[in-house]
Amino acid sequence: MNEPRFSMSGVAKRFGGTQALADVSLAVNAGEVHALIGENGAGKSTLMKVLAGIHAPDAGAMALDGKTYAPNGPAAARQAGVAMIHQELSLAPHLSVEANILLGRELRRFGVVNAAEHRRLARAALARLGQAELPLDVPVGSLPIAQQQLVEIARALVSEARVMVFDEPTSSLTEDDTRRLFEVIRELRASGMAIVYISHFLEEVAAVSDRYTVLRDGRVASNGDLRDTTLDAIVRAMVGRQLEELFPNAKRQPGDVVLEVKGLSGRESPRDVDFDLCAGEVFGLAGLVGAGRSELVRCLYGLEPIRTGRVRLVRHGQLRGAAGDSIARGVGLVSEDRKSEGLAVGLSIADNLTLSKLSPFSRFGWLNLRARERDVAGWMRRLDCKAWGPRQAVEQLSGGNQQKVAIARLLHQQADVLLLDEPTRGIDIGAKAQVYRLLGELASSGKAIIMVSSYLPELLNVCDRIGVMCRGRLREVRSADAWDAESIMHCATGREIAAPENVGGIN
């Protein structure tokens, strides 16, 4: 086409003292999937929120199908044909699936909602995602996160959008759901839609996108056709340097057993789980969505009831099944859902990092806030958390920096056993490398770590042992070098496969 479907020229946006975007230009054609890549805080989501009418630009101009485009809010952007799937879900949890899909697009005649047409549109949108049987009347909040994400995508599909932005859409999807989403994206591209795809998974970018733009520190660092570049070149553009090593190459010798799990069963999942965890060990939990991995670590921590079995810390005895007791005995959890459960996003970094353990700053019932800020600033430096200071609200941070705050809280608690549920979800490749190195350092210092992850390369390269869960059971545990991606997936799907010979990590 002679003109792009949409264009952005010289866009700038500042938040207080932070220059989020500076002279950014982007153009995407009809029938194109354009990857927007960059580290957390690089400006990707901010740029797309300008396009979607959520933020007004400080400078620059936009056009949609050759006409000036300047939405005065998200509703105006949707009306113009721009839809955005946000990284953090923006659903109404107490409303039904159908109501969420049609929210803002209700069809009325003489003031009466056309219920039959609503159901038809909702069912058709879900069918395009391979979810035709998903019940329409259940509250969205009762669904697993993966299905909530699909409802969010279905809501965008019912709009007559000409431009669709996907901001980390696969962060909670299974492999099959991701494959179906890619099919939908290809169908939308074939229909002439312009699509912007934001992802930290470069293999996804390579699989689904035509062109790319890399942002770094709010500016365009690189762009072009994906077929004319390499993933290494994209990584260099993202981080501004050669990323020498993504995964730490450290051999550890685990110590004594610190945690014993015997016959553990929850309400429905896990089921009859046995394993031991050693000091200085990273123990990975693999499995498909719904296999019981998150339920297992939540039972260990005390957030889910234990029906039978026991969890025993060698030094402190049996855990009582309460989060407060777990914290007091040196067990910490990073939840997979940082927005609604892992962090108090409206509070400051300092509050989120220290509220679970204020004793280091308390004397005679008074808090030494200056000492607390010094301590928090130290953790922020250690984890390279990008923020203007400890008093900044967590909701103002990028997803990766929010995750760093959640991990820092466990370190502040001086936890000896760390339960990490999808700790690198939504984190860019540079931040992932930092987290991997940090986990290696913590394990080398004697910390015992359980890590749930759906990203097999990090399990194979970061963990000492990997256990695979299937239908609530811990089906098999092996040393990491006795697994490969294929054998893990066979085990996770309930099929038998022999241990691979001479298998190392995926690099």
Short mmCIF file of C-alpha atoms in Angstrom, two decimals, residues 149-346:
data_model
loop_
_atom_site.label_atom_id
_atom_site.label_comp_id
_atom_site.label_asym_id
_atom_site.label_seq_id
_atom_site.Cartn_x
_atom_site.Cartn_y
_atom_site.Cartn_z
CA GLN A 149 -6.29 -13.75 28.97
CA LEU A 150 -8.26 -15.41 26.18
CA VAL A 151 -11.39 -13.49 27.20
CA GLU A 152 -9.36 -10.27 26.97
CA ILE A 153 -8.28 -11.19 23.44
CA ALA A 154 -11.84 -12.16 22.47
CA ARG A 155 -13.06 -8.74 23.60
CA ALA A 156 -10.68 -7.11 21.13
CA LEU A 157 -11.81 -9.44 18.34
CA VAL A 158 -15.46 -8.32 18.54
CA SER A 159 -14.47 -4.73 17.79
CA GLU A 160 -14.17 -3.64 14.18
CA ALA A 161 -10.53 -2.74 14.69
CA ARG A 162 -8.17 -1.72 11.92
CA VAL A 163 -5.18 -1.72 14.28
CA MET A 164 -4.63 -4.23 17.07
CA VAL A 165 -1.86 -4.07 19.66
CA PHE A 166 -0.88 -7.22 21.55
CA ASP A 167 1.16 -6.38 24.69
CA GLU A 168 2.69 -9.66 25.96
CA PRO A 169 -0.46 -11.64 25.05
CA THR A 170 1.03 -15.11 25.68
CA SER A 171 2.33 -14.47 29.20
CA SER A 172 -0.32 -16.79 30.70
CA LEU A 173 -1.15 -19.05 27.76
CA THR A 174 -0.39 -22.71 27.24
CA GLU A 175 1.60 -23.88 24.23
CA ASP A 176 -1.61 -24.92 22.45
CA ASP A 177 -3.33 -21.61 23.25
CA THR A 178 -0.26 -19.71 22.02
CA ARG A 179 -0.26 -21.68 18.78
CA ARG A 180 -3.95 -20.88 18.26
CA LEU A 181 -3.33 -17.20 19.02
CA PHE A 182 -0.63 -17.11 16.35
CA GLU A 183 -3.08 -18.62 13.88
CA VAL A 184 -5.59 -15.90 14.75
CA ILE A 185 -2.93 -13.19 14.32
CA ARG A 186 -2.08 -14.58 10.89
CA GLU A 187 -5.78 -14.58 9.98
CA LEU A 188 -6.09 -10.97 11.11
CA ARG A 189 -3.01 -10.03 9.09
CA ALA A 190 -4.47 -11.73 6.00
CA SER A 191 -7.67 -9.70 6.48
CA GLY A 192 -5.65 -6.47 6.21
CA MET A 193 -5.34 -5.54 9.87
CA ALA A 194 -2.20 -3.76 11.10
CA ILE A 195 -0.86 -5.55 14.18
CA VAL A 196 1.75 -4.48 16.72
CA TYR A 197 3.15 -7.38 18.73
CA ILE A 198 5.07 -6.74 21.97
CA SER A 199 6.90 -9.70 23.48
CA HIS A 200 10.03 -10.49 25.48
CA PHE A 201 10.16 -13.93 23.84
CA LEU A 202 12.23 -13.39 20.73
CA GLU A 203 11.33 -16.81 19.38
CA GLU A 204 7.69 -15.64 19.34
CA VAL A 205 8.70 -12.46 17.56
CA ALA A 206 10.53 -14.46 14.90
CA ALA A 207 7.57 -16.82 14.46
CA VAL A 208 4.80 -14.28 13.99
CA SER A 209 6.24 -10.92 12.90
CA ASP A 210 7.27 -9.34 9.58
CA ARG A 211 9.19 -6.23 10.70
CA TYR A 212 10.52 -4.96 14.00
CA THR A 213 11.41 -1.84 15.94
CA VAL A 214 13.67 -1.89 19.01
CA LEU A 215 13.26 0.82 21.65
CA ARG A 216 15.97 1.61 24.18
CA ASP A 217 15.64 4.33 26.81
CA GLY A 218 12.63 5.81 25.03
CA ARG A 219 14.28 6.08 21.60
CA VAL A 220 14.37 3.95 18.46
CA ALA A 221 17.57 1.89 18.59
CA SER A 222 17.00 -0.31 15.54
CA ASN A 223 14.34 -1.30 13.02
CA GLY A 224 13.92 -3.24 9.78
CA ASP A 225 12.80 -6.56 8.31
CA LEU A 226 13.22 -9.55 10.59
CA ARG A 227 14.49 -11.65 7.71
CA ASP A 228 17.43 -9.24 7.34
CA THR A 229 18.66 -9.44 10.93
CA THR A 230 19.59 -11.94 13.64
CA LEU A 231 18.28 -12.40 17.17
CA ASP A 232 21.78 -11.61 18.51
CA ALA A 233 21.68 -8.26 16.73
CA ILE A 234 18.26 -7.53 18.21
CA VAL A 235 19.50 -8.37 21.70
CA ARG A 236 22.50 -6.05 21.24
CA ALA A 237 20.17 -3.25 20.16
CA MET A 238 17.92 -3.88 23.18
CA VAL A 239 20.61 -3.79 25.85
CA GLY A 240 23.12 -1.51 24.12
CA ARG A 241 25.88 -4.07 24.52
CA GLN A 242 26.78 -7.68 23.79
CA LEU A 243 24.91 -9.91 26.22
CA GLU A 244 27.72 -12.34 26.87
CA GLU A 245 25.83 -14.88 28.89
CA LEU A 246 22.09 -15.27 29.42
CA PHE A 247 22.28 -18.25 31.72
CA PRO A 248 24.86 -18.53 34.52
CA ASN A 249 27.33 -21.34 34.03
CA ALA A 250 27.89 -22.29 37.65
CA LYS A 251 28.19 -25.80 39.06
CA ARG A 252 26.87 -26.14 42.59
CA GLN A 253 27.09 -28.85 45.18
CA PRO A 254 23.79 -28.89 47.08
CA GLY A 255 24.03 -29.24 50.83
CA ASP A 256 21.84 -30.93 53.44
CA VAL A 257 18.08 -31.32 53.15
CA VAL A 258 16.25 -28.25 54.51
CA LEU A 259 12.64 -29.02 53.48
CA GLU A 260 10.80 -32.33 53.51
CA VAL A 261 7.45 -32.82 51.76
CA LYS A 262 5.65 -36.10 52.43
CA GLY A 263 2.32 -37.25 50.99
CA LEU A 264 1.16 -33.67 50.39
CA SER A 265 -2.36 -33.29 49.00
CA GLY A 266 -4.38 -30.12 48.67
CA ARG A 267 -8.09 -29.55 48.17
CA GLU A 268 -7.94 -30.81 44.59
CA SER A 269 -4.28 -30.39 43.71
CA PRO A 270 -1.48 -31.33 44.41
CA ARG A 271 -2.02 -35.03 45.01
CA ASP A 272 0.24 -37.18 47.18
CA VAL A 273 3.47 -35.29 46.46
CA ASP A 274 6.83 -36.35 47.98
CA PHE A 275 10.18 -34.59 47.56
CA ASP A 276 13.08 -33.08 49.49
CA LEU A 277 14.76 -29.71 48.92
CA CYS A 278 18.41 -29.11 49.72
CA ALA A 279 20.32 -26.00 50.73
CA GLY A 280 22.15 -24.47 47.78
CA GLU A 281 19.77 -26.02 45.25
CA VAL A 282 17.45 -24.62 42.57
CA PHE A 283 14.62 -27.12 42.18
CA GLY A 284 12.48 -26.54 39.10
CA LEU A 285 8.83 -27.45 38.66
CA ALA A 286 7.69 -28.03 35.08
CA GLY A 287 4.25 -28.93 33.75
CA LEU A 288 1.35 -27.66 31.72
CA VAL A 289 -1.07 -24.99 32.96
CA GLY A 290 -3.39 -26.72 35.44
CA ALA A 291 -0.88 -29.42 36.37
CA GLY A 292 -0.81 -28.24 40.00
CA ARG A 293 2.54 -26.44 40.17
CA SER A 294 1.20 -23.18 41.60
CA GLU A 295 -1.12 -25.04 43.95
CA LEU A 296 1.87 -26.99 45.28
CA VAL A 297 3.95 -23.94 46.18
CA ARG A 298 0.87 -22.22 47.65
CA CYS A 299 0.29 -25.24 49.89
CA LEU A 300 3.93 -25.13 50.96
CA TYR A 301 3.61 -21.45 51.85
CA GLY A 302 0.24 -21.72 53.57
CA LEU A 303 -2.03 -19.95 51.08
CA GLU A 304 -3.89 -23.15 50.16
CA PRO A 305 -5.19 -25.73 52.66
CA ILE A 306 -3.33 -29.02 53.10
CA ARG A 307 -5.75 -31.95 53.17
CA THR A 308 -3.21 -34.68 53.97
CA GLY A 309 0.54 -34.97 54.35
CA ARG A 310 3.10 -32.68 55.95
CA VAL A 311 5.63 -29.97 55.14
CA ARG A 312 8.61 -29.94 57.48
CA LEU A 313 11.55 -27.59 57.76
CA VAL A 314 14.49 -29.56 59.13
CA ARG A 315 15.59 -26.70 61.41
CA HIS A 316 12.18 -25.41 62.48
CA GLY A 317 9.80 -28.35 62.40
CA GLN A 318 6.47 -28.76 60.66
CA LEU A 319 4.91 -25.70 59.04
CA ARG A 320 1.47 -24.80 60.36
CA GLY A 321 -0.13 -23.96 57.03
CA ALA A 322 -0.21 -20.18 57.48
CA ALA A 323 1.72 -17.55 55.50
CA GLY A 324 2.73 -15.64 58.64
CA ASP A 325 4.22 -18.77 60.15
CA SER A 326 6.10 -19.48 56.90
CA ILE A 327 7.62 -15.99 56.84
CA ALA A 328 8.67 -16.28 60.49
CA ARG A 329 10.42 -19.58 59.75
CA GLY A 330 12.27 -18.30 56.70
CA VAL A 331 10.02 -19.25 53.79
CA GLY A 332 9.10 -16.64 51.16
CA LEU A 333 6.85 -16.66 48.10
CA VAL A 334 6.79 -14.66 44.87
CA SER A 335 3.31 -15.15 43.39
CA GLU A 336 2.72 -15.61 39.66
CA ASP A 337 0.07 -12.86 39.77
CA ARG A 338 2.02 -9.84 40.94
CA LYS A 339 -0.71 -7.31 40.12
CA SER A 340 -3.51 -8.62 42.33
CA GLU A 341 -1.61 -10.77 44.82
CA GLY A 342 2.15 -10.37 44.71
CA LEU A 343 2.33 -6.60 45.31
CA ALA A 344 0.32 -3.75 46.78
CA VAL A 345 0.68 -1.71 43.62
CA GLY A 346 -0.73 1.49 45.11
#
